[in-house]
Amino acid sequence: TQLLEQSPQFLSIQEGENLTVYCNSSSVFSSLQWYRQEPGEGPVLLVTVVTGGEVKKLKRLTFQFGDARKDSSLHITAAQPGDTGLYLCAGVAYSGAGSYQLTFGKGTKLSVIP
Amino acid sequence: DSGVTQTPKHLITATGQRVTLRCSPRSGDLSVYWYQQSLDQGLQFLIQYYNGEERAKGNILERFSAQQFPDLHSELNLSSLELGDSALYFCASSVGTPNEKLFFGSGTQLSVL
């Protein structure tokens, strides 16, 4: 089983600040996904990174996949209260017999205070 | 709205009982996934079905079973329930493999008393 460690576990910042959350593993993934989950809802996919070293930008969010495809980071610029939520990373790895498995980290709970 | 429908939204039951959670995937999606989310364990993969066949198995207990029907809806059966089974259970669907975008339902909150 591939393990994904996310840090920090909790993060509380003021509106307008920048932040970075990390997702690390000892395993190599074919791709890595970032989700955001709000209370009472299921996770919603933000981005998928596939190539080692890949950087993707989504407005104020910047996602980076490590060169070795084992780790990733999410950087938010000028955080807003609407960014509040649980951020989950998930790695896709081949699990044999033609199937792939998506493994989630435990998430970073972000609170942005107005 | 993700297009994935889960019922019921909340379920309260007693230890030793059996419950069935239901999931209707997005139109056109052939894969259904079941996940369990708890505060200490995070989102744990239970099982995946693709077009009616079991495709991948995760940390699913023997007391739990699932199936996907010809109309592609899926059911997760939890039996001999224990207090520790209390959690949010999510269903997700995708066109095929987890390399593609997963769409999650809103979950079923199970409370075992």
CSV table of C-alpha atoms in Angstrom, one decimal:
chain,number,residue,atom,x,y,z
A,1,THR,CA,0.0,0.0,0.0
A,2,GLN,CA,1.4,3.4,-1.0
A,3,LEU,CA,1.3,5.9,1.8
A,4,LEU,CA,1.0,9.7,1.3
A,5,GLU,CA,2.0,12.0,4.1
A,6,GLN,CA,0.5,15.5,4.0
A,7,SER,CA,1.7,18.4,6.0
A,8,PRO,CA,0.8,20.5,7.8
A,9,GLN,CA,-2.3,18.7,9.2
A,10,PHE,CA,-3.9,22.0,10.1
A,11,LEU,CA,-3.2,25.5,8.9
A,12,SER,CA,-4.9,28.7,10.0
A,13,ILE,CA,-3.9,31.9,8.3
A,14,GLN,CA,-5.1,35.5,7.7
A,15,GLU,CA,-6.7,36.5,4.4
A,16,GLY,CA,-4.1,37.7,2.0
A,17,GLU,CA,-1.3,35.5,3.2
A,18,ASN,CA,0.5,32.9,1.1
A,19,LEU,CA,0.8,29.2,2.1
A,20,THR,CA,2.2,25.9,0.9
A,21,VAL,CA,1.0,22.4,1.7
A,22,TYR,CA,3.0,19.3,1.0
A,23,CYS,CA,2.3,15.8,-0.1
A,24,ASN,CA,5.2,13.3,0.3
A,25,SER,CA,5.6,9.6,-0.4
A,26,SER,CA,8.3,7.0,-0.8
A,27,SER,CA,6.4,5.5,-3.7
A,28,VAL,CA,6.3,6.5,-7.3
A,29,PHE,CA,3.0,7.5,-8.8
A,30,SER,CA,1.8,7.5,-12.4
A,31,SER,CA,-0.1,10.7,-11.6
A,32,LEU,CA,-1.1,12.7,-8.6
A,33,GLN,CA,-4.4,14.5,-8.0
A,34,TRP,CA,-5.3,17.3,-5.6
A,35,TYR,CA,-8.9,17.6,-4.2
A,36,ARG,CA,-10.7,20.1,-2.0
A,37,GLN,CA,-13.4,18.9,0.3
A,38,GLU,CA,-15.9,21.1,2.1
A,39,PRO,CA,-18.0,20.0,5.1
A,40,GLY,CA,-20.9,17.8,4.2
A,41,GLU,CA,-19.6,17.3,0.6
A,42,GLY,CA,-17.4,14.8,-1.3
A,43,PRO,CA,-14.0,15.8,-2.5
A,44,VAL,CA,-13.8,17.8,-5.7
A,45,LEU,CA,-10.9,17.4,-8.1
A,46,LEU,CA,-8.8,20.5,-8.5
A,47,VAL,CA,-5.9,19.3,-10.8
A,48,THR,CA,-4.1,16.2,-12.0
A,49,VAL,CA,-0.3,16.3,-12.5
A,50,VAL,CA,1.3,13.6,-14.6
A,51,THR,CA,4.9,14.4,-15.6
A,52,GLY,CA,7.8,14.7,-13.1
A,53,GLY,CA,8.6,18.4,-12.5
A,54,GLU,CA,5.3,19.5,-13.9
A,55,VAL,CA,3.8,22.8,-12.7
A,56,LYS,CA,0.2,23.7,-13.1
A,57,LYS,CA,-1.5,26.9,-12.2
A,58,LEU,CA,-5.2,27.4,-11.4
A,59,LYS,CA,-5.8,31.1,-10.7
A,60,ARG,CA,-4.1,31.6,-7.3
A,61,LEU,CA,-3.2,28.0,-6.9
A,62,THR,CA,0.1,26.5,-8.1
A,63,PHE,CA,0.6,22.7,-8.1
A,64,GLN,CA,4.0,21.1,-8.6
A,65,PHE,CA,4.8,17.4,-9.1
A,66,GLY,CA,8.3,16.3,-7.9
A,67,ASP,CA,10.9,15.3,-10.5
A,68,ALA,CA,10.8,11.7,-9.1
A,69,ARG,CA,7.0,11.6,-9.1
A,70,LYS,CA,6.9,10.9,-5.4
A,71,ASP,CA,5.9,14.2,-3.9
A,72,SER,CA,3.9,17.3,-4.7
A,73,SER,CA,3.1,20.7,-3.3
A,74,LEU,CA,0.2,23.1,-3.5
A,75,HIS,CA,0.9,26.8,-3.1
A,76,ILE,CA,-1.9,29.4,-2.6
A,77,THR,CA,-1.2,33.0,-3.2
A,78,ALA,CA,-3.2,35.7,-1.3
A,79,ALA,CA,-5.5,33.2,0.4
A,80,GLN,CA,-9.2,34.1,0.6
A,81,PRO,CA,-11.9,32.8,3.0
A,82,GLY,CA,-13.4,30.9,0.1
A,83,ASP,CA,-10.2,28.8,0.0
A,84,THR,CA,-11.1,27.3,3.4
A,85,GLY,CA,-11.5,23.5,3.3
A,86,LEU,CA,-9.7,20.2,3.5
A,87,TYR,CA,-7.1,19.7,0.8
A,88,LEU,CA,-6.4,16.1,-0.2
A,89,CYS,CA,-3.7,14.7,-2.4
A,90,ALA,CA,-4.1,11.4,-4.0
A,91,GLY,CA,-1.6,9.2,-5.9
A,92,VAL,CA,-2.5,6.8,-8.7
A,93,ALA,CA,-0.4,3.7,-8.9
A,94,TYR,CA,-0.6,0.4,-10.8
A,95,SER,CA,-1.9,-2.3,-8.4
A,96,GLY,CA,-1.6,-5.3,-10.7
A,97,ALA,CA,-3.9,-7.3,-13.0
A,98,GLY,CA,-4.5,-4.3,-15.2
A,99,SER,CA,-5.9,-2.1,-12.5
A,100,TYR,CA,-4.9,1.1,-10.8
A,101,GLN,CA,-5.5,2.3,-7.3
A,102,LEU,CA,-6.0,5.9,-6.0
A,103,THR,CA,-4.6,6.4,-2.5
A,104,PHE,CA,-5.4,9.5,-0.5
A,105,GLY,CA,-3.4,11.4,2.1
A,106,LYS,CA,-5.1,12.4,5.3
A,107,GLY,CA,-5.4,16.0,4.1
A,108,THR,CA,-4.5,19.5,5.3
A,109,LYS,CA,-7.4,21.4,6.9
A,110,LEU,CA,-7.0,25.1,5.9
A,111,SER,CA,-8.9,27.9,7.6
A,112,VAL,CA,-8.6,31.4,6.1
A,113,ILE,CA,-9.6,34.1,8.5
A,114,PRO,CA,-11.1,37.3,7.1
B,1,ASP,CA,-23.6,18.7,-8.3
B,2,SER,CA,-21.2,15.9,-9.2
B,3,GLY,CA,-23.9,13.8,-10.8
B,4,VAL,CA,-23.2,10.9,-8.4
B,5,THR,CA,-26.1,10.1,-6.1
B,6,GLN,CA,-25.8,8.4,-2.8
B,7,THR,CA,-28.6,7.3,-0.5
B,8,PRO,CA,-29.3,7.6,2.3
B,9,LYS,CA,-27.5,10.7,3.5
B,10,HIS,CA,-27.6,9.7,7.1
B,11,LEU,CA,-28.0,6.3,8.7
B,12,ILE,CA,-28.2,5.6,12.4
B,13,THR,CA,-28.2,2.0,13.6
B,14,ALA,CA,-27.1,-0.3,16.4
B,15,THR,CA,-24.1,-2.7,16.8
B,16,GLY,CA,-24.6,-6.1,15.2
B,17,GLN,CA,-27.0,-4.8,12.5
B,18,ARG,CA,-26.6,-4.8,8.7
B,19,VAL,CA,-27.1,-1.8,6.4
B,20,THR,CA,-27.0,-1.2,2.6
B,21,LEU,CA,-25.6,2.0,1.1
B,22,ARG,CA,-26.6,2.8,-2.5
B,23,CYS,CA,-24.8,4.7,-5.2
B,24,SER,CA,-25.8,5.8,-8.7
B,25,PRO,CA,-22.8,6.8,-10.8
B,26,ARG,CA,-22.7,9.7,-13.3
B,27,SER,CA,-24.3,8.9,-16.6
B,28,GLY,CA,-21.7,7.2,-18.8
B,29,ASP,CA,-19.3,6.3,-16.0
B,30,LEU,CA,-18.5,2.6,-15.9
B,31,SER,CA,-16.3,2.6,-12.7
B,32,VAL,CA,-17.6,2.9,-9.2
B,33,TYR,CA,-15.4,3.3,-6.1
B,34,TRP,CA,-16.2,3.1,-2.5
B,35,TYR,CA,-14.3,5.0,0.2
B,36,GLN,CA,-14.5,5.2,3.9
B,37,GLN,CA,-13.6,8.5,5.6
B,38,SER,CA,-12.9,8.8,9.3
B,39,LEU,CA,-11.1,11.5,11.3
B,40,ASP,CA,-8.1,9.3,12.3
B,41,GLN,CA,-7.7,7.2,9.1
B,42,GLY,CA,-8.6,9.8,6.4
B,43,LEU,CA,-10.1,8.6,3.1
B,44,GLN,CA,-9.6,4.8,2.8
B,45,PHE,CA,-10.2,3.0,-0.5
B,46,LEU,CA,-12.5,0.0,-0.1
B,47,ILE,CA,-13.3,-1.4,-3.5
B,48,GLN,CA,-13.7,-0.6,-7.2
B,49,TYR,CA,-16.1,-2.1,-9.7
B,50,TYR,CA,-15.9,-1.6,-13.5
B,51,ASN,CA,-18.9,-2.5,-15.6
B,52,GLY,CA,-20.2,-5.0,-13.1
B,53,GLU,CA,-16.9,-6.7,-12.3
B,54,GLU,CA,-14.7,-6.2,-9.2
B,55,ARG,CA,-11.5,-4.4,-10.5
B,56,ALA,CA,-9.5,-3.5,-7.3
B,57,LYS,CA,-9.7,-4.2,-3.7
B,58,GLY,CA,-8.4,-2.0,-0.8
B,59,ASN,CA,-8.8,-2.1,2.9
B,60,ILE,CA,-12.3,-3.7,2.9
B,61,LEU,CA,-13.3,-5.8,5.8
B,62,GLU,CA,-14.7,-9.3,5.3
B,63,ARG,CA,-17.9,-8.1,7.0
B,64,PHE,CA,-18.3,-5.6,4.1
B,65,SER,CA,-19.3,-6.5,0.6
B,66,ALA,CA,-20.3,-4.7,-2.6
B,67,GLN,CA,-21.7,-5.3,-6.0
B,68,GLN,CA,-22.4,-3.4,-9.2
B,69,PHE,CA,-25.6,-4.1,-11.0
B,70,PRO,CA,-26.2,-4.2,-14.8
B,71,ASP,CA,-27.6,-0.7,-14.7
B,72,LEU,CA,-24.2,0.3,-13.1
B,73,HIS,CA,-25.6,1.4,-9.8
B,74,SER,CA,-23.7,-0.1,-6.8
B,75,GLU,CA,-24.5,-1.1,-3.3
B,76,LEU,CA,-22.2,-1.5,-0.3
B,77,ASN,CA,-23.3,-3.9,2.4
B,78,LEU,CA,-22.0,-3.6,5.9
B,79,SER,CA,-22.9,-6.3,8.3
B,80,SER,CA,-22.2,-7.2,12.0
B,81,LEU,CA,-21.7,-3.5,12.5
B,82,GLU,CA,-19.3,-2.3,15.2
B,83,LEU,CA,-18.9,1.1,16.8
B,84,GLY,CA,-15.7,1.6,14.8
B,85,ASP,CA,-17.6,1.4,11.5
B,86,SER,CA,-19.1,4.8,12.2
B,87,ALA,CA,-17.7,7.0,9.4
B,88,LEU,CA,-18.6,8.8,6.2
B,89,TYR,CA,-18.9,6.4,3.2
B,90,PHE,CA,-18.3,7.9,-0.2
B,91,CYS,CA,-19.0,6.6,-3.6
B,92,ALA,CA,-17.2,8.0,-6.6
B,93,SER,CA,-17.4,7.2,-10.3
B,94,SER,CA,-15.2,7.7,-13.4
B,95,VAL,CA,-15.3,6.7,-17.0
B,96,GLY,CA,-12.7,3.9,-16.5
B,97,THR,CA,-9.5,4.0,-14.5
B,98,PRO,CA,-8.5,6.2,-11.5
B,99,ASN,CA,-6.1,8.0,-13.8
B,100,GLU,CA,-9.2,9.8,-15.0
B,101,LYS,CA,-11.2,12.3,-13.0
B,102,LEU,CA,-13.2,10.9,-10.1
B,103,PHE,CA,-16.6,12.4,-9.2
B,104,PHE,CA,-17.6,11.9,-5.6
B,105,GLY,CA,-21.1,11.8,-4.2
B,106,SER,CA,-22.0,13.7,-1.0
B,107,GLY,CA,-21.6,10.6,1.1
B,108,THR,CA,-23.5,8.6,3.7
B,109,GLN,CA,-22.9,9.4,7.3
B,110,LEU,CA,-23.1,6.1,9.2
B,111,SER,CA,-23.5,6.2,13.0
B,112,VAL,CA,-23.4,2.9,14.8
B,113,LEU,CA,-24.6,3.3,18.4
